[in-house]
Short mmCIF file of C-alpha atoms in Angstrom, two decimals:
data_model
loop_
_atom_site.label_atom_id
_atom_site.label_comp_id
_atom_site.label_asym_id
_atom_site.label_seq_id
_atom_site.Cartn_x
_atom_site.Cartn_y
_atom_site.Cartn_z
CA UNK A 1 -8.29 -45.41 6.58
CA UNK A 2 -9.57 -45.10 3.09
CA UNK A 3 -10.35 -41.65 1.93
CA UNK A 4 -12.30 -40.77 -1.01
CA UNK A 5 -11.61 -37.12 -2.40
CA UNK A 6 -13.74 -35.19 -5.02
CA UNK A 7 -12.75 -31.68 -5.64
CA UNK A 8 -14.42 -29.51 -8.33
CA UNK A 9 -13.17 -25.77 -9.06
CA UNK A 10 -15.76 -24.12 -11.48
CA UNK A 11 -15.23 -20.74 -13.39
CA UNK A 12 -17.93 -18.84 -15.23
CA UNK A 13 -17.01 -15.41 -17.18
CA UNK A 14 -19.53 -12.69 -17.82
CA UNK A 15 -16.97 -12.03 -20.77
CA UNK A 16 -15.49 -15.09 -22.39
CA UNK A 17 -11.75 -15.57 -21.62
CA UNK A 18 -9.63 -15.63 -24.64
CA UNK A 19 -6.85 -17.67 -22.78
CA UNK A 20 -6.42 -19.21 -19.52
CA UNK A 21 -3.52 -20.96 -17.75
CA UNK A 22 -3.91 -22.86 -14.47
CA UNK A 23 -1.01 -24.05 -12.23
CA UNK A 24 -2.62 -26.95 -10.34
CA UNK A 25 -0.93 -28.57 -7.08
CA UNK A 26 -3.80 -30.88 -6.55
CA UNK A 27 -1.95 -34.48 -6.69
CA UNK A 28 -0.80 -36.28 -3.60
CA UNK A 29 2.32 -38.36 -3.48
CA UNK A 30 2.92 -41.71 -1.85
CA UNK A 31 4.92 -41.65 1.51
CA UNK A 32 4.81 -43.83 4.68
CA UNK A 33 1.62 -42.31 5.77
CA UNK A 34 -0.43 -42.62 2.69
CA UNK A 35 -0.74 -44.66 -0.36
CA UNK A 36 -2.64 -43.10 -3.45
CA UNK A 37 -4.77 -45.96 -4.87
CA UNK A 38 -6.21 -43.82 -7.50
CA UNK A 39 -6.11 -40.30 -8.72
CA UNK A 40 -7.71 -38.53 -11.62
CA UNK A 41 -7.50 -34.60 -12.98
CA UNK A 42 -9.94 -33.77 -15.59
CA UNK A 43 -10.57 -30.27 -17.07
CA UNK A 44 -14.10 -30.07 -18.51
CA UNK A 45 -12.86 -28.36 -21.75
CA UNK A 46 -10.32 -29.18 -24.24
CA UNK A 47 -6.77 -27.93 -23.63
CA UNK A 48 -3.12 -28.91 -22.71
CA UNK A 49 -2.39 -30.69 -19.52
CA UNK A 50 1.11 -31.22 -18.51
CA UNK A 51 2.54 -32.77 -15.24
CA UNK A 52 5.93 -31.78 -13.81
CA UNK A 53 7.39 -31.50 -10.46
CA UNK A 54 8.37 -28.08 -8.65
CA UNK A 55 11.49 -27.28 -6.34
CA UNK A 56 9.88 -28.74 -3.39
CA UNK A 57 9.03 -32.12 -5.00
CA UNK A 58 5.16 -31.32 -5.54
CA UNK A 59 3.45 -32.70 -8.52
CA UNK A 60 2.29 -29.85 -10.64
CA UNK A 61 -0.09 -30.00 -13.46
CA UNK A 62 -0.14 -27.03 -15.91
CA UNK A 63 -3.51 -26.75 -17.88
CA UNK A 64 -3.89 -24.08 -20.84
CA UNK A 65 -6.66 -23.48 -23.23
CA UNK A 66 -7.56 -21.10 -25.68
CA UNK A 67 -10.94 -19.34 -25.95
CA UNK A 68 -13.50 -18.23 -26.15
CA UNK A 69 -14.11 -19.77 -22.57
CA UNK A 70 -17.61 -18.99 -21.08
CA UNK A 71 -17.30 -21.53 -18.20
CA UNK A 72 -15.01 -24.38 -17.27
CA UNK A 73 -14.14 -26.67 -14.11
CA UNK A 74 -11.22 -28.59 -12.98
CA UNK A 75 -12.45 -31.94 -11.28
CA UNK A 76 -10.32 -33.96 -9.20
CA UNK A 77 -11.49 -37.53 -7.96
CA UNK A 78 -9.17 -39.91 -5.99
CA UNK A 79 -8.91 -42.79 -3.41
CA UNK A 80 -6.08 -42.38 -0.68
CA UNK A 81 -5.28 -45.15 1.80
CA UNK A 82 -3.89 -43.50 5.28
CA UNK A 83 -2.04 -44.80 8.16
CA UNK A 84 -1.73 -42.69 11.68
CA UNK A 85 1.79 -41.95 12.25
CA UNK A 86 1.32 -39.40 15.04
CA UNK A 87 2.25 -36.48 12.73
CA UNK A 88 5.89 -38.00 12.02
CA UNK A 89 6.47 -37.42 8.20
CA UNK A 90 8.61 -40.17 6.49
CA UNK A 91 9.24 -41.26 2.98
CA UNK A 92 8.39 -37.90 1.62
CA UNK A 93 10.31 -36.37 -1.52
CA UNK A 94 12.86 -33.81 -0.16
CA UNK A 95 14.32 -31.58 -2.99
CA UNK A 96 15.74 -28.74 -0.75
CA UNK A 97 17.91 -28.34 2.39
CA UNK A 98 16.30 -28.12 5.69
CA UNK A 99 17.63 -24.75 6.39
CA UNK A 100 15.59 -23.22 3.51
CA UNK A 101 12.60 -23.53 5.74
CA UNK A 102 13.93 -21.00 8.45
CA UNK A 103 13.50 -18.30 5.91
CA UNK A 104 10.87 -15.69 6.37
CA UNK A 105 8.48 -14.65 3.67
CA UNK A 106 5.80 -12.00 3.05
CA UNK A 107 3.09 -14.20 4.61
CA UNK A 108 5.23 -15.41 7.58
CA UNK A 109 7.10 -12.37 8.70
CA UNK A 110 6.94 -11.69 12.37
CA UNK A 111 6.04 -8.68 14.31
CA UNK A 112 6.75 -7.83 17.94
CA UNK A 113 3.36 -9.51 19.14
CA UNK A 114 4.14 -12.80 17.35
CA UNK A 115 7.54 -12.93 18.81
CA UNK A 116 6.18 -12.23 22.22
CA UNK A 117 3.46 -14.96 22.07
CA UNK A 118 6.04 -17.68 20.80
CA UNK A 119 8.49 -16.98 23.54
CA UNK A 120 5.71 -16.84 26.25
CA UNK A 121 3.93 -19.95 24.83
CA UNK A 122 7.11 -22.10 24.97
CA UNK A 123 8.63 -20.33 28.20
CA UNK A 124 10.19 -23.09 30.82
CA UNK A 125 9.24 -26.15 28.24
CA UNK A 126 12.18 -28.50 28.28
CA UNK A 127 12.55 -30.22 25.19
CA UNK A 128 12.04 -28.97 21.33
CA UNK A 129 9.30 -31.26 20.64
CA UNK A 130 7.20 -30.16 23.98
CA UNK A 131 7.85 -26.56 22.91
CA UNK A 132 6.23 -27.22 19.63
CA UNK A 133 3.30 -28.86 21.17
CA UNK A 134 2.93 -25.97 23.56
CA UNK A 135 3.12 -23.46 20.86
CA UNK A 136 0.48 -25.53 19.10
CA UNK A 137 -1.82 -25.67 22.12
CA UNK A 138 -1.31 -22.04 22.98
CA UNK A 139 -2.13 -20.94 19.35
CA UNK A 140 -5.15 -23.20 19.21
CA UNK A 141 -6.59 -21.72 22.40
CA UNK A 142 -5.85 -18.12 21.60
CA UNK A 143 -6.70 -17.80 17.65
CA UNK A 144 -9.65 -19.53 16.77
CA UNK A 145 -10.03 -21.14 13.31
CA UNK A 146 -12.83 -19.85 11.03
CA UNK A 147 -14.00 -21.62 7.94
CA UNK A 148 -12.12 -20.86 4.65
CA UNK A 149 -15.17 -19.68 2.80
CA UNK A 150 -15.50 -16.61 5.32
CA UNK A 151 -12.42 -14.59 3.79
CA UNK A 152 -9.18 -15.18 2.12
CA UNK A 153 -5.85 -15.24 4.00
CA UNK A 154 -4.38 -12.30 5.71
CA UNK A 155 -0.79 -13.37 6.54
CA UNK A 156 0.59 -14.35 10.02
CA UNK A 157 0.80 -11.04 11.58
CA UNK A 158 -2.49 -9.67 10.53
CA UNK A 159 -4.45 -12.84 11.23
CA UNK A 160 -2.99 -12.95 14.84
CA UNK A 161 -3.80 -9.31 15.39
CA UNK A 162 -7.35 -9.84 14.18
CA UNK A 163 -7.63 -12.63 16.63
CA UNK A 164 -8.91 -15.34 14.31
CA UNK A 165 -7.99 -16.93 11.06
CA UNK A 166 -8.71 -19.49 8.29
CA UNK A 167 -6.67 -22.77 8.35
CA UNK A 168 -3.94 -21.03 5.99
CA UNK A 169 -3.72 -18.25 8.58
CA UNK A 170 -3.24 -20.76 11.46
CA UNK A 171 -0.53 -22.50 9.85
CA UNK A 172 1.21 -19.21 8.74
CA UNK A 173 1.23 -18.02 12.56
CA UNK A 174 2.53 -21.44 13.66
CA UNK A 175 5.20 -21.50 11.24
CA UNK A 176 6.28 -17.96 11.93
CA UNK A 177 6.48 -18.64 15.77
CA UNK A 178 8.38 -21.84 14.97
CA UNK A 179 10.94 -20.11 12.70
CA UNK A 180 11.20 -17.19 15.36
CA UNK A 181 12.21 -20.03 17.68
CA UNK A 182 14.83 -21.10 15.25
CA UNK A 183 13.01 -24.04 14.22
CA UNK A 184 12.83 -24.92 10.29
CA UNK A 185 8.88 -24.97 9.39
CA UNK A 186 7.02 -25.40 6.22
CA UNK A 187 3.35 -24.92 4.87
CA UNK A 188 1.30 -28.24 3.89
CA UNK A 189 -2.06 -28.11 1.81
CA UNK A 190 -4.26 -31.19 1.54
CA UNK A 191 -7.42 -32.41 2.48
CA UNK A 192 -8.95 -33.84 5.94
CA UNK A 193 -11.69 -36.28 6.23
CA UNK A 194 -14.36 -35.85 8.99
CA UNK A 195 -13.85 -37.09 12.43
CA UNK A 196 -15.27 -36.62 15.72
CA UNK A 197 -11.80 -35.71 16.96
CA UNK A 198 -11.47 -32.71 14.55
CA UNK A 199 -13.40 -29.39 14.99
CA UNK A 200 -12.10 -28.30 11.56
CA UNK A 201 -12.42 -30.99 8.78
CA UNK A 202 -14.08 -29.47 5.73
CA UNK A 203 -12.44 -31.31 2.73
CA UNK A 204 -9.60 -28.89 2.01
CA UNK A 205 -7.28 -27.82 4.82
CA UNK A 206 -3.84 -26.64 5.52
CA UNK A 207 -1.30 -27.23 8.48
CA UNK A 208 2.32 -26.93 9.19
CA UNK A 209 5.63 -29.28 9.66
CA UNK A 210 8.64 -28.53 11.63
CA UNK A 211 11.87 -30.20 11.43
CA UNK A 212 13.19 -31.36 15.02
CA UNK A 213 16.77 -32.81 14.93
CA UNK A 214 15.85 -36.14 16.84
CA UNK A 215 12.45 -36.74 14.71
CA UNK A 216 12.79 -35.19 11.15
CA UNK A 217 9.65 -33.41 10.10
CA UNK A 218 6.45 -33.44 12.20
CA UNK A 219 3.10 -32.33 11.29
CA UNK A 220 1.29 -29.60 13.59
CA UNK A 221 -2.48 -28.98 12.60
CA UNK A 222 -2.86 -26.23 15.03
CA UNK A 223 -6.39 -25.32 13.58
CA UNK A 224 -7.48 -28.83 14.95
CA UNK A 225 -5.13 -28.65 18.08
CA UNK A 226 -3.45 -31.86 17.08
CA UNK A 227 -0.67 -33.46 15.05
CA UNK A 228 -1.91 -35.00 11.44
CA UNK A 229 -3.70 -38.24 12.00
CA UNK A 230 -5.03 -40.82 9.52
CA UNK A 231 -7.69 -38.28 8.51
CA UNK A 232 -5.21 -36.18 6.88
CA UNK A 233 -4.02 -36.24 3.13
CA UNK A 234 -0.78 -34.35 2.22
CA UNK A 235 -0.74 -33.10 -0.99
CA UNK A 236 1.86 -30.11 -1.36
CA UNK A 237 4.38 -28.21 0.73
CA UNK A 238 6.34 -25.10 0.76
CA UNK A 239 7.81 -21.94 2.42
CA UNK A 240 4.23 -20.64 2.72
CA UNK A 241 0.84 -20.69 0.82
CA UNK A 242 2.23 -19.43 -2.38
CA UNK A 243 4.19 -22.48 -2.99
CA UNK A 244 1.74 -24.99 -2.04
CA UNK A 245 -1.78 -23.15 -3.16
CA UNK A 246 -4.08 -25.77 -4.80
CA UNK A 247 -4.68 -23.67 -7.86
CA UNK A 248 -2.89 -20.50 -9.21
CA UNK A 249 -3.78 -18.91 -12.65
CA UNK A 250 -3.95 -16.42 -15.22
CA UNK A 251 -6.14 -15.49 -17.94
CA UNK A 252 -6.78 -13.07 -20.83
CA UNK A 253 -10.20 -11.33 -20.93
CA UNK A 254 -12.81 -13.09 -18.80
CA UNK A 255 -14.05 -10.20 -17.09
CA UNK A 256 -16.66 -10.89 -14.20
CA UNK A 257 -15.29 -14.46 -13.10
CA UNK A 258 -17.79 -16.35 -10.81
CA UNK A 259 -15.86 -18.97 -8.82
CA UNK A 260 -17.71 -22.19 -7.31
CA UNK A 261 -15.70 -24.74 -5.27
CA UNK A 262 -16.79 -27.92 -4.04
CA UNK A 263 -14.86 -30.33 -1.83
CA UNK A 264 -15.66 -33.79 -0.23
CA UNK A 265 -13.34 -35.81 1.67
CA UNK A 266 -15.07 -38.66 3.19
CA UNK A 267 -14.10 -42.08 4.86
CA UNK A 268 -14.75 -44.73 2.37
CA UNK A 269 -16.81 -46.44 5.10
CA UNK A 270 -19.40 -43.66 4.92
CA UNK A 271 -18.30 -40.50 6.99
CA UNK A 272 -18.24 -37.43 5.09
CA UNK A 273 -16.71 -33.94 5.06
CA UNK A 274 -18.15 -31.27 2.64
CA UNK A 275 -17.27 -27.72 1.94
#
């Protein structure tokens, strides 16, 4: 599949900002499941844009500009060719040992309810791969996914207690349960093009990957109840959302910020997903 992506993150300030700095993890890399045919990041104001890589091998752009800044946007356009590998992740830049991804974080700290759920969902399931599929199916059934625009992320334990979560939360719950079962797990941010097979395909998306000895890394999109397919574009990964957030930033001044985000991920043949 060829997926055309358009992503705009706009800011307006009631009081102009004196300085802004944005950390952008918005650039996918080639691997066996995807090929970046074209990709461009373009701020709408003059400033300094520098590309580096972080500790996890994610492409990171740092954009900084001096004010006064009343409004600005970061615009992303790209075309990605994808292949369905049934969730298997091959050819990805790996910078840290697998065991690092057994570590709990503030967003993936288990509580008693999550531990009990993980153990019950995988009870009497024979193989490690089957246990991860059973966990995904149980989570997909028990914790409905809601659209990202409805609220911000809560973290795994709070979202599980609430009985629903945005894709970020669902990924964190799955990761927390997998780590409790002694399986390394990591967070993935990316895009998903619309498909009749996917109930949640709104452009920007999040899912999890686990490492199994006989397979390596495998993706699990518990929000959609399946392993990532050719609709999925993988962008960044880390221990949790904080390591793979598309945008993180700081500013001086700029009170009264208003944020406007538009995302489109569509099959180049005409199908579209908009957020």
